[in-house]
Structures are given as C-alpha cells and as structure tokens.
PDB file of C-alpha atoms and ligand atoms in Angstrom:
ATOM      1  CA  UNK M   1       7.072  95.326  -3.592  1.00 42.00           C
ATOM      2  CA  UNK M   2       7.084  91.399  -2.634  1.00 44.00           C
ATOM      3  CA  UNK M   3       6.511  89.154  -5.873  1.00 46.00           C
ATOM      4  CA  UNK M   4       3.234  87.480  -5.771  1.00 45.00           C
ATOM      5  CA  UNK M   5       3.471  83.387  -6.325  1.00 44.00           C
ATOM      6  CA  UNK M   6       0.671  81.369  -6.654  1.00 45.00           C
ATOM      7  CA  UNK M   7       0.425  77.941  -5.874  1.00 43.00           C
ATOM      8  CA  UNK M   8      -0.555  75.573  -8.791  1.00 42.00           C
ATOM      9  CA  UNK M   9      -3.482  73.658  -8.014  1.00 39.00           C
ATOM     10  CA  UNK M  10      -3.517  70.037  -9.338  1.00 40.00           C
ATOM     11  CA  UNK M  11      -6.452  69.088 -11.538  1.00 36.00           C
ATOM     12  CA  UNK M  12      -7.689  65.870 -10.304  1.00 35.00           C
ATOM     13  CA  UNK M  13      -6.782  63.210 -12.327  1.00 34.00           C
ATOM     14  CA  UNK M  14      -8.937  59.605 -13.099  1.00 33.00           C
ATOM     15  CA  UNK M  15      -6.444  57.862 -10.582  1.00 34.00           C
ATOM     16  CA  UNK M  16      -6.596  60.551  -7.719  1.00 33.00           C
ATOM     17  CA  UNK M  17     -10.699  60.338  -7.986  1.00 30.00           C
ATOM     18  CA  UNK M  18      -9.983  56.839  -6.744  1.00 31.00           C
ATOM     19  CA  UNK M  19     -10.494  55.666  -3.390  1.00 34.00           C
ATOM     20  CA  UNK M  20      -7.295  56.807  -1.315  1.00 31.00           C
ATOM     21  CA  UNK M  21      -7.137  60.273  -2.510  1.00 34.00           C
ATOM     22  CA  UNK M  22     -11.192  60.486  -2.154  1.00 34.00           C
ATOM     23  CA  UNK M  23     -10.983  58.789   0.970  1.00 35.00           C
ATOM     24  CA  UNK M  24      -8.393  61.386   2.347  1.00 36.00           C
ATOM     25  CA  UNK M  25     -11.366  63.845   2.060  1.00 39.00           C
ATOM     26  CA  UNK M  26     -13.947  61.891   3.557  1.00 39.00           C
ATOM     27  CA  UNK M  27     -15.044  61.230   7.285  1.00 42.00           C
ATOM     28  CA  UNK M  28     -13.476  57.624   8.584  1.00 41.00           C
ATOM     29  CA  UNK M  29     -17.057  55.793   8.277  1.00 43.00           C
ATOM     30  CA  UNK M  30     -17.842  57.160   5.048  1.00 39.00           C
ATOM     31  CA  UNK M  31     -14.405  55.602   3.680  1.00 41.00           C
ATOM     32  CA  UNK M  32     -15.134  52.870   5.706  1.00 43.00           C
ATOM     33  CA  UNK M  33     -18.434  52.074   3.963  1.00 44.00           C
ATOM     34  CA  UNK M  34     -17.566  52.832   0.241  1.00 43.00           C
ATOM     35  CA  UNK M  35     -14.778  50.414   0.671  1.00 45.00           C
ATOM     36  CA  UNK M  36     -17.517  47.981   1.873  1.00 47.00           C
ATOM     37  CA  UNK M  37     -19.674  48.813  -0.859  1.00 47.00           C
ATOM     38  CA  UNK M  38     -16.856  48.112  -3.389  1.00 50.00           C
ATOM     39  CA  UNK M  39     -15.959  44.679  -1.964  1.00 54.00           C
ATOM     40  CA  UNK M  40     -16.834  42.173  -4.296  1.00 53.00           C
ATOM     41  CA  UNK M  41     -19.406  39.123  -2.832  1.00 55.00           C
ATOM     42  CA  UNK M  42     -17.321  36.268  -1.853  1.00 54.00           C
ATOM     43  CA  UNK M  43     -18.897  33.467  -3.281  1.00 52.00           C
ATOM     44  CA  UNK M  44     -19.833  30.698  -0.855  1.00 55.00           C
ATOM     45  CA  UNK M  45     -16.905  28.069  -0.549  1.00 55.00           C
ATOM     46  CA  UNK M  46     -18.174  24.650  -1.813  1.00 64.00           C
ATOM     47  CA  UNK M  47     -16.300  21.413  -1.895  1.00 56.00           C
ATOM     48  CA  UNK M  48     -16.148  19.613  -5.297  1.00 68.00           C
ATOM     49  CA  UNK M  49     -14.077  16.746  -5.289  1.00 82.00           C
ATOM     50  CA  UNK M  50     -16.308  13.497  -5.076  1.00 88.00           C
ATOM     51  CA  UNK M  51     -15.692  10.897  -2.798  1.00 95.00           C
ATOM     52  CA  UNK M  52     -14.167   7.818  -3.952  1.00 97.00           C
ATOM     53  CA  UNK M  53     -16.475   4.406  -2.932  1.00 97.00           C
ATOM     54  CA  UNK M  54     -13.470   3.513  -0.895  1.00 98.00           C
ATOM     55  CA  UNK M  55     -13.958   6.842   1.166  1.00 98.00           C
ATOM     56  CA  UNK M  56     -17.647   6.596   1.745  1.00 98.00           C
ATOM     57  CA  UNK M  57     -16.845   3.008   2.835  1.00 98.00           C
ATOM     58  CA  UNK M  58     -14.469   3.954   5.472  1.00 98.00           C
ATOM     59  CA  UNK M  59     -16.358   6.667   6.494  1.00 98.00           C
ATOM     60  CA  UNK M  60     -19.391   4.750   7.470  1.00 98.00           C
ATOM     61  CA  UNK M  61     -17.145   2.052   8.733  1.00 98.00           C
ATOM     62  CA  UNK M  62     -15.832   4.254  11.525  1.00 98.00           C
ATOM     63  CA  UNK M  63     -19.742   5.436  12.227  1.00 98.00           C
ATOM     64  CA  UNK M  64     -20.604   1.991  12.591  1.00 98.00           C
ATOM     65  CA  UNK M  65     -17.637   1.272  14.751  1.00 98.00           C
ATOM     66  CA  UNK M  66     -18.347   4.193  16.979  1.00 98.00           C
ATOM     67  CA  UNK M  67     -22.176   3.503  17.358  1.00 98.00           C
ATOM     68  CA  UNK M  68     -22.841   0.030  15.785  1.00 98.00           C
ATOM     69  CA  UNK M  69     -26.698   0.521  16.693  1.00 96.00           C
ATOM     70  CA  UNK M  70     -27.662   4.166  16.226  1.00 96.00           C
ATOM     71  CA  UNK M  71     -31.197   5.237  17.575  1.00 92.00           C
ATOM     72  CA  UNK M  72     -33.446   8.146  16.683  1.00 91.00           C
ATOM     73  CA  UNK M  73     -34.184  10.646  19.681  1.00 93.00           C
ATOM     74  CA  UNK M  74     -37.654  10.978  18.913  1.00 96.00           C
ATOM     75  CA  UNK M  75     -39.472   8.991  21.490  1.00 98.00           C
ATOM     76  CA  UNK M  76     -42.295   6.665  20.660  1.00 98.00           C
ATOM     77  CA  UNK M  77     -44.346   3.691  21.799  1.00 98.00           C
ATOM     78  CA  UNK M  78     -45.328   1.967  18.506  1.00 98.00           C
ATOM     79  CA  UNK M  79     -45.423   2.641  14.771  1.00 98.00           C
ATOM     80  CA  UNK M  80     -48.346   4.950  15.106  1.00 98.00           C
ATOM     81  CA  UNK M  81     -46.752   7.069  18.052  1.00 98.00           C
ATOM     82  CA  UNK M  82     -43.593   7.104  15.896  1.00 98.00           C
ATOM     83  CA  UNK M  83     -45.830   8.732  13.163  1.00 98.00           C
ATOM     84  CA  UNK M  84     -47.424  11.338  15.370  1.00 98.00           C
ATOM     85  CA  UNK M  85     -44.066  12.377  16.599  1.00 98.00           C
ATOM     86  CA  UNK M  86     -42.514  12.592  13.343  1.00 98.00           C
ATOM     87  CA  UNK M  87     -45.537  14.864  12.010  1.00 98.00           C
ATOM     88  CA  UNK M  88     -45.341  16.771  15.436  1.00 98.00           C
ATOM     89  CA  UNK M  89     -41.379  17.560  14.802  1.00 96.00           C
ATOM     90  CA  UNK M  90     -41.503  19.575  11.773  1.00 93.00           C
ATOM     91  CA  UNK M  91     -39.612  22.774  12.404  1.00 90.00           C
ATOM     92  CA  UNK M  92     -39.323  21.616  16.399  1.00 93.00           C
ATOM     93  CA  UNK M  93     -36.751  20.050  17.910  1.00 93.00           C
ATOM     94  CA  UNK M  94     -36.855  16.415  19.038  1.00 95.00           C
ATOM     95  CA  UNK M  95     -36.412  17.139  22.689  1.00 96.00           C
ATOM     96  CA  UNK M  96     -39.262  19.862  22.583  1.00 96.00           C
ATOM     97  CA  UNK M  97     -41.457  17.492  20.872  1.00 98.00           C
ATOM     98  CA  UNK M  98     -40.406  14.323  23.487  1.00 98.00           C
ATOM     99  CA  UNK M  99     -41.096  16.842  26.380  1.00 97.00           C
ATOM    100  CA  UNK M 100     -44.728  17.439  24.888  1.00 97.00           C
ATOM    101  CA  UNK M 101     -45.408  13.565  23.792  1.00 98.00           C
ATOM    102  CA  UNK M 102     -44.336  11.528  26.596  1.00 97.00           C
ATOM    103  CA  UNK M 103     -47.881  12.186  28.517  1.00 97.00           C
ATOM    104  CA  UNK M 104     -49.827  12.318  25.318  1.00 98.00           C
ATOM    105  CA  UNK M 105     -48.855   8.976  24.270  1.00 98.00           C
ATOM    106  CA  UNK M 106     -50.016   7.638  27.836  1.00 97.00           C
ATOM    107  CA  UNK M 107     -53.137   8.848  27.094  1.00 97.00           C
ATOM    108  CA  UNK M 108     -53.473   8.235  23.436  1.00 98.00           C
ATOM    109  CA  UNK M 109     -51.183   5.340  21.718  1.00 98.00           C
ATOM    110  CA  UNK M 110     -53.423   4.439  19.219  1.00 98.00           C
ATOM    111  CA  UNK M 111     -55.790   6.487  16.562  1.00 98.00           C
ATOM    112  CA  UNK M 112     -58.797   5.679  18.119  1.00 98.00           C
ATOM    113  CA  UNK M 113     -57.224   6.512  21.698  1.00 98.00           C
ATOM    114  CA  UNK M 114     -56.219  10.022  19.931  1.00 98.00           C
ATOM    115  CA  UNK M 115     -59.983  10.346  18.309  1.00 98.00           C
ATOM    116  CA  UNK M 116     -61.292   9.806  21.783  1.00 98.00           C
ATOM    117  CA  UNK M 117     -58.673  12.484  23.281  1.00 98.00           C
ATOM    118  CA  UNK M 118     -60.322  14.874  20.990  1.00 98.00           C
ATOM    119  CA  UNK M 119     -58.499  18.146  19.093  1.00 98.00           C
ATOM    120  CA  UNK M 120     -59.243  20.428  21.616  1.00 98.00           C
ATOM    121  CA  UNK M 121     -57.356  18.484  24.556  1.00 98.00           C
ATOM    122  CA  UNK M 122     -54.446  17.105  22.102  1.00 98.00           C
ATOM    123  CA  UNK M 123     -54.165  20.773  20.702  1.00 98.00           C
ATOM    124  CA  UNK M 124     -53.596  21.725  25.102  1.00 97.00           C
ATOM    125  CA  UNK M 125     -50.861  18.681  25.155  1.00 98.00           C
ATOM    126  CA  UNK M 126     -48.568  19.874  22.346  1.00 98.00           C
ATOM    127  CA  UNK M 127     -49.474  23.452  22.528  1.00 97.00           C
ATOM    128  CA  UNK M 128     -45.753  24.158  23.574  1.00 97.00           C
ATOM    129  CA  UNK M 129     -44.416  22.671  20.018  1.00 97.00           C
ATOM    130  CA  UNK M 130     -44.537  25.391  17.098  1.00 95.00           C
ATOM    131  CA  UNK M 131     -47.560  25.279  14.877  1.00 96.00           C
ATOM    132  CA  UNK M 132     -49.498  23.054  17.391  1.00 97.00           C
ATOM    133  CA  UNK M 133     -52.725  24.383  15.783  1.00 97.00           C
ATOM    134  CA  UNK M 134     -52.064  23.105  12.664  1.00 98.00           C
ATOM    135  CA  UNK M 135     -50.259  20.066  13.945  1.00 98.00           C
ATOM    136  CA  UNK M 136     -53.244  19.016  16.362  1.00 98.00           C
ATOM    137  CA  UNK M 137     -55.732  19.142  13.267  1.00 98.00           C
ATOM    138  CA  UNK M 138     -53.270  17.006  11.050  1.00 98.00           C
ATOM    139  CA  UNK M 139     -52.857  14.180  13.915  1.00 98.00           C
ATOM    140  CA  UNK M 140     -56.602  14.064  14.181  1.00 98.00           C
ATOM    141  CA  UNK M 141     -57.129  13.889  10.796  1.00 98.00           C
ATOM    142  CA  UNK M 142     -54.352  11.217  10.049  1.00 98.00           C
ATOM    143  CA  UNK M 143     -56.105   9.284  12.686  1.00 98.00           C
ATOM    144  CA  UNK M 144     -59.523   9.267  11.030  1.00 98.00           C
ATOM    145  CA  UNK M 145     -58.000   8.145   7.960  1.00 98.00           C
ATOM    146  CA  UNK M 146     -55.838   5.444   9.605  1.00 98.00           C
ATOM    147  CA  UNK M 147     -59.332   3.659  10.712  1.00 98.00           C
ATOM    148  CA  UNK M 148     -61.319   4.463   7.626  1.00 98.00           C
ATOM    149  CA  UNK M 149     -58.814   3.322   5.172  1.00 98.00           C
ATOM    150  CA  UNK M 150     -56.027   1.337   7.038  1.00 98.00           C
ATOM    151  CA  UNK M 151     -57.671  -0.585   9.593  1.00 98.00           C
ATOM    152  CA  UNK M 152     -56.498   1.595  12.187  1.00 98.00           C
ATOM    153  CA  UNK M 153     -52.489   0.401  11.323  1.00 98.00           C
ATOM    154  CA  UNK M 154     -49.727   2.550   9.916  1.00 98.00           C
ATOM    155  CA  UNK M 155     -49.676   1.410   6.428  1.00 98.00           C
ATOM    156  CA  UNK M 156     -46.081   0.402   4.916  1.00 98.00           C
ATOM    157  CA  UNK M 157     -45.793   1.707   1.795  1.00 97.00           C
ATOM    158  CA  UNK M 158     -44.119   5.429   1.058  1.00 97.00           C
ATOM    159  CA  UNK M 159     -47.617   6.534  -1.051  1.00 98.00           C
ATOM    160  CA  UNK M 160     -49.862   5.292   1.438  1.00 98.00           C
ATOM    161  CA  UNK M 161     -47.710   7.232   4.243  1.00 98.00           C
ATOM    162  CA  UNK M 162     -47.432  10.425   1.925  1.00 98.00           C
ATOM    163  CA  UNK M 163     -51.537  10.656   1.988  1.00 98.00           C
ATOM    164  CA  UNK M 164     -51.897  11.128   5.411  1.00 98.00           C
ATOM    165  CA  UNK M 165     -52.359  14.207   6.562  1.00 98.00           C
ATOM    166  CA  UNK M 166     -49.820  16.151   7.837  1.00 97.00           C
ATOM    167  CA  UNK M 167     -47.203  13.515   6.269  1.00 98.00           C
ATOM    168  CA  UNK M 168     -44.078  14.319   3.684  1.00 96.00           C
ATOM    169  CA  UNK M 169     -41.672  12.090   2.323  1.00 97.00           C
ATOM    170  CA  UNK M 170     -39.321  12.797   5.343  1.00 96.00           C
ATOM    171  CA  UNK M 171     -42.166  11.558   7.488  1.00 97.00           C
ATOM    172  CA  UNK M 172     -42.416   8.227   5.598  1.00 98.00           C
ATOM    173  CA  UNK M 173     -38.608   7.642   5.322  1.00 98.00           C
ATOM    174  CA  UNK M 174     -38.458   7.729   9.003  1.00 97.00           C
ATOM    175  CA  UNK M 175     -41.599   5.664   9.800  1.00 98.00           C
ATOM    176  CA  UNK M 176     -40.509   3.110   6.886  1.00 98.00           C
ATOM    177  CA  UNK M 177     -37.065   3.117   8.183  1.00 97.00           C
ATOM    178  CA  UNK M 178     -37.407   3.048  12.304  1.00 97.00           C
ATOM    179  CA  UNK M 179     -41.153   1.346  12.350  1.00 97.00           C
ATOM    180  CA  UNK M 180     -40.357  -1.465   9.444  1.00 98.00           C
ATOM    181  CA  UNK M 181     -36.519  -1.326   8.926  1.00 97.00           C
ATOM    182  CA  UNK M 182     -36.603  -0.206   5.636  1.00 97.00           C
ATOM    183  CA  UNK M 183     -33.428   0.959   4.209  1.00 97.00           C
ATOM    184  CA  UNK M 184     -34.421   4.777   3.763  1.00 97.00           C
ATOM    185  CA  UNK M 185     -32.697   7.620   4.043  1.00 97.00           C
ATOM    186  CA  UNK M 186     -34.930  10.826   5.333  1.00 96.00           C
ATOM    187  CA  UNK M 187     -32.833  14.129   4.868  1.00 96.00           C
ATOM    188  CA  UNK M 188     -33.636  16.337   7.914  1.00 94.00           C
ATOM    189  CA  UNK M 189     -31.737  19.824   8.510  1.00 94.00           C
ATOM    190  CA  UNK M 190     -28.817  17.904   9.879  1.00 96.00           C
ATOM    191  CA  UNK M 191     -28.104  15.333   7.116  1.00 97.00           C
ATOM    192  CA  UNK M 192     -28.768  18.098   4.490  1.00 97.00           C
ATOM    193  CA  UNK M 193     -25.518  20.206   6.222  1.00 97.00           C
ATOM    194  CA  UNK M 194     -23.184  17.277   6.539  1.00 98.00           C
ATOM    195  CA  UNK M 195     -24.259  15.890   3.093  1.00 97.00           C
ATOM    196  CA  UNK M 196     -23.430  19.347   1.443  1.00 96.00           C
ATOM    197  CA  UNK M 197     -20.194  20.300   3.654  1.00 96.00           C
ATOM    198  CA  UNK M 198     -18.603  17.073   3.348  1.00 96.00           C
ATOM    199  CA  UNK M 199     -19.590  16.710  -0.370  1.00 96.00           C
ATOM    200  CA  UNK M 200     -20.551  13.278   0.391  1.00 96.00           C
ATOM    201  CA  UNK M 201     -23.802  14.161  -1.713  1.00 96.00           C
ATOM    202  CA  UNK M 202     -23.732  17.765  -2.827  1.00 94.00           C
ATOM    203  CA  UNK M 203     -27.779  19.182  -3.682  1.00 96.00           C
ATOM    204  CA  UNK M 204     -29.916  21.897  -3.348  1.00 96.00           C
ATOM    205  CA  UNK M 205     -32.975  20.365  -2.356  1.00 97.00           C
ATOM    206  CA  UNK M 206     -33.802  17.417  -0.004  1.00 97.00           C
ATOM    207  CA  UNK M 207     -34.497  15.060  -2.359  1.00 97.00           C
ATOM    208  CA  UNK M 208     -31.622  15.542  -4.511  1.00 97.00           C
ATOM    209  CA  UNK M 209     -29.456  15.049  -1.457  1.00 97.00           C
ATOM    210  CA  UNK M 210     -31.196  11.719  -0.370  1.00 98.00           C
ATOM    211  CA  UNK M 211     -30.953  10.409  -3.983  1.00 98.00           C
ATOM    212  CA  UNK M 212     -27.206  11.181  -3.986  1.00 97.00           C
ATOM    213  CA  UNK M 213     -26.623   9.578  -0.790  1.00 98.00           C
ATOM    214  CA  UNK M 214     -28.747   6.501  -1.558  1.00 97.00           C
ATOM    215  CA  UNK M 215     -26.387   6.391  -4.721  1.00 97.00           C
ATOM    216  CA  UNK M 216     -23.005   6.654  -2.697  1.00 98.00           C
ATOM    217  CA  UNK M 217     -23.546   4.656   0.542  1.00 98.00           C
ATOM    218  CA  UNK M 218     -23.096   1.155  -0.081  1.00 98.00           C
ATOM    219  CA  UNK M 219     -26.539  -1.054   0.881  1.00 97.00           C
ATOM    220  CA  UNK M 220     -24.986  -3.002   4.083  1.00 97.00           C
ATOM    221  CA  UNK M 221     -24.865   0.878   5.841  1.00 98.00           C
ATOM    222  CA  UNK M 222     -27.966   1.935   4.749  1.00 98.00           C
ATOM    223  CA  UNK M 223     -30.409   0.967   7.497  1.00 97.00           C
ATOM    224  CA  UNK M 224     -28.388   3.209   9.939  1.00 98.00           C
ATOM    225  CA  UNK M 225     -27.184   5.710   7.510  1.00 98.00           C
ATOM    226  CA  UNK M 226     -29.831   7.824   8.598  1.00 96.00           C
ATOM    227  CA  UNK M 227     -29.063   8.114  12.054  1.00 97.00           C
ATOM    228  CA  UNK M 228     -25.467   8.280  11.686  1.00 98.00           C
ATOM    229  CA  UNK M 229     -25.368  11.458   9.893  1.00 98.00           C
ATOM    230  CA  UNK M 230     -27.878  13.188  11.830  1.00 96.00           C
ATOM    231  CA  UNK M 231     -26.165  12.369  14.949  1.00 97.00           C
ATOM    232  CA  UNK M 232     -23.116  13.733  13.301  1.00 98.00           C
ATOM    233  CA  UNK M 233     -24.964  16.855  12.379  1.00 97.00           C
ATOM    234  CA  UNK M 234     -26.225  17.594  15.372  1.00 95.00           C
ATOM    235  CA  UNK M 235     -22.968  16.378  17.898  1.00 96.00           C
ATOM    236  CA  UNK M 236     -20.095  17.227  15.815  1.00 98.00           C
ATOM    237  CA  UNK M 237     -20.851  18.832  12.481  1.00 98.00           C
ATOM    238  CA  UNK M 238     -22.746  21.620  14.176  1.00 97.00           C
ATOM    239  CA  UNK M 239     -24.140  24.564  12.132  1.00 95.00           C
ATOM    240  CA  UNK M 240     -22.280  27.201  13.499  1.00 94.00           C
ATOM    241  CA  UNK M 241     -18.854  25.584  15.092  1.00 94.00           C
ATOM    242  CA  UNK M 242     -18.331  22.261  13.803  1.00 97.00           C
ATOM    243  CA  UNK M 243     -16.225  20.263  15.968  1.00 98.00           C
ATOM    244  CA  UNK M 244     -13.893  19.772  13.421  1.00 97.00           C
ATOM    245  CA  UNK M 245     -11.078  18.533  15.960  1.00 97.00           C
ATOM    246  CA  UNK M 246     -13.173  15.617  17.297  1.00 97.00           C
ATOM    247  CA  UNK M 247     -14.613  14.483  13.825  1.00 98.00           C
ATOM    248  CA  UNK M 248     -14.376  10.812  13.080  1.00 97.00           C
ATOM    249  CA  UNK M 249     -13.995  11.665   9.501  1.00 98.00           C
ATOM    250  CA  UNK M 250     -12.011  14.815   9.276  1.00 97.00           C
ATOM    251  CA  UNK M 251      -9.150  13.489   7.194  1.00 96.00           C
ATOM    252  CA  UNK M 252     -11.936  12.525   4.396  1.00 97.00           C
ATOM    253  CA  UNK M 253     -14.197  15.685   4.935  1.00 96.00           C
ATOM    254  CA  UNK M 254     -14.143  18.138   1.559  1.00 94.00           C
ATOM    255  CA  UNK M 255     -15.076  20.892   3.153  1.00 95.00           C
ATOM    256  CA  UNK M 256     -12.648  23.822   2.171  1.00 93.00           C
ATOM    257  CA  UNK M 257     -13.526  25.894   5.791  1.00 92.00           C
ATOM    258  CA  UNK M 258     -13.134  22.452   8.213  1.00 93.00           C
ATOM    259  CA  UNK M 259     -10.673  23.775  10.981  1.00 89.00           C
ATOM    260  CA  UNK M 260      -8.300  20.870  11.051  1.00 85.00           C
TER     261      UNK M 260
HETATM  262  S1  SF4 T   1     -14.367  17.705   9.745  1.00 86.45           S
HETATM  263 FE1  SF4 T   1     -15.594  19.395  10.477  1.00 86.45          FE
HETATM  264  S2  SF4 T   1     -16.957  19.920   8.591  1.00 86.45           S
HETATM  265 FE2  SF4 T   1     -15.995  18.248   7.918  1.00 86.45          FE
HETATM  266  S3  SF4 T   1     -17.664  16.790   8.691  1.00 86.45           S
HETATM  267 FE3  SF4 T   1     -16.346  16.683  10.515  1.00 86.45          FE
HETATM  268  S4  SF4 T   1     -16.922  18.411  11.645  1.00 86.45           S
HETATM  269 FE4  SF4 T   1     -18.409  18.698   9.822  1.00 86.45          FE
END
C-alpha cells in the first residue's frame, strides 16, 4: 500500500501577514488600495531659507529693469471707479470685471451718477460678475456713504476706505497705492502664492504675508512691488504650472519644486 504523506502547512508568521504575502492572495485593486492607504502622507514642501537683503534687492532690481512702470489691469477712470472696480473684483478676474465696467463707467463715473443709475440697472450691468447682487448693493451703499460722509470723494485713509460697504484691507491697499501713490501692498491670490513659494515672505494669512513683504522689500521698490508681484504670479509663477524656465528670479527662488 502506498505511503500517504501529508504536506506540512506553514503557519502564517507576523511577517507573512505583511503586504507581500497578503497581496498575493488579494485581487490587484484591493492590494493597490491597501498599499495607498498605508502610504504616509507627504508633507507639503516648503522653502525655509530666508532671503538675504541683497537677494531681495536683486530680485526687485530685475523686476524694475524688466518693467519700470508696471500697471494694474483693472480699468478705471478716477479714484471712485477704481474703488468700485476693486469692490467688484472680489473672487472675480480683472478681465471679467473690465468687460462689465467699460460700459458701466461710461454711464456712471461718480457716486452721484451711480445713485442716479440705481441698483436695478447696476445689477443688470454687472450680472456677468460673480456675487453681483451683493456687489451691486454694496456699490450703491458705498456711493451713498461717500456722498453723506466724504463730500462725494474717495477718502485717503485706510480706516475711512475700510469703513465703506464691500471694502476691506485689500481694497484700501489697492486704492491707496494706485489712486494716491501710497506705498501699500495689497495681497491677492497671486501675491500670496509668490510670496509663499519663493519664501520671500511666507505666511498663513494675507495679512501675515503683507506685513512680511513690507519688512523685507526696500522702500524704493514699495510703490510698484504690488504690481510686480501680481504680474509675476499671473503670468510667470502660475498656480498650476509655474514657468520657472523663463522666470527672472529663478536662481533666487527658494521653492524646492521649481522646475529649473
Ligand atoms: S522659479 Fe518657478 S516657482 Fe520660483 S518664482 Fe520663478 S516661476 Fe515661481
């Protein structure tokens, strides 16, 4: 009679319960997803080494050389229309705002004319801009306030501008800078990204970044710093795919993921 032999059954050890042995018995998709789940989360890369004063000066000297008189892209006719354009630009693109305000400002370029136009017609004129109902209400209310409290003129102090409906710190900084030549620095999404990526002035909030930039940028560059950084963020240091290969400051930039 032939001898019956039994195969020894290997008891699973702690090691064999690990991914390789376990994955052998699992369908591919399950194995892949368990591998993904086990993968530790990659912390975001951050530039940490601060810029030296000489490097900051060098960066802004290059910006100035390339574009000595940078201009904002929000179209306006005077301080009042600039204020209205900035209020309308919250969470909207400059191009989108310009498209609506070109005709609007031909009809209403003062608070008095805006009130004469009325909220309904204003709403109609800006209906292509996001949040247009709230923005129309704010523009009418700020026009009323300008007439009632500021003689129909845009005030020249931060506190007064920030007291207007729909206007915050960023609006005040843009108006003070562009209409009155003050050395203020508005932090929008582009400036925020560039300051953090490059490590020029890292910060978690726009205010933190604004104060950080004010600390490091030499006074002689402050008047135009806002526009240089916005234009750099909008056309070169683009959110999804920065154009590091043509970037003026790629040798100075601290971003660990820069592509050059
Ligand atoms: S090198 Fe790249 S990441 Fe750095 S500032 Fe220039 S475009 Fe932005």
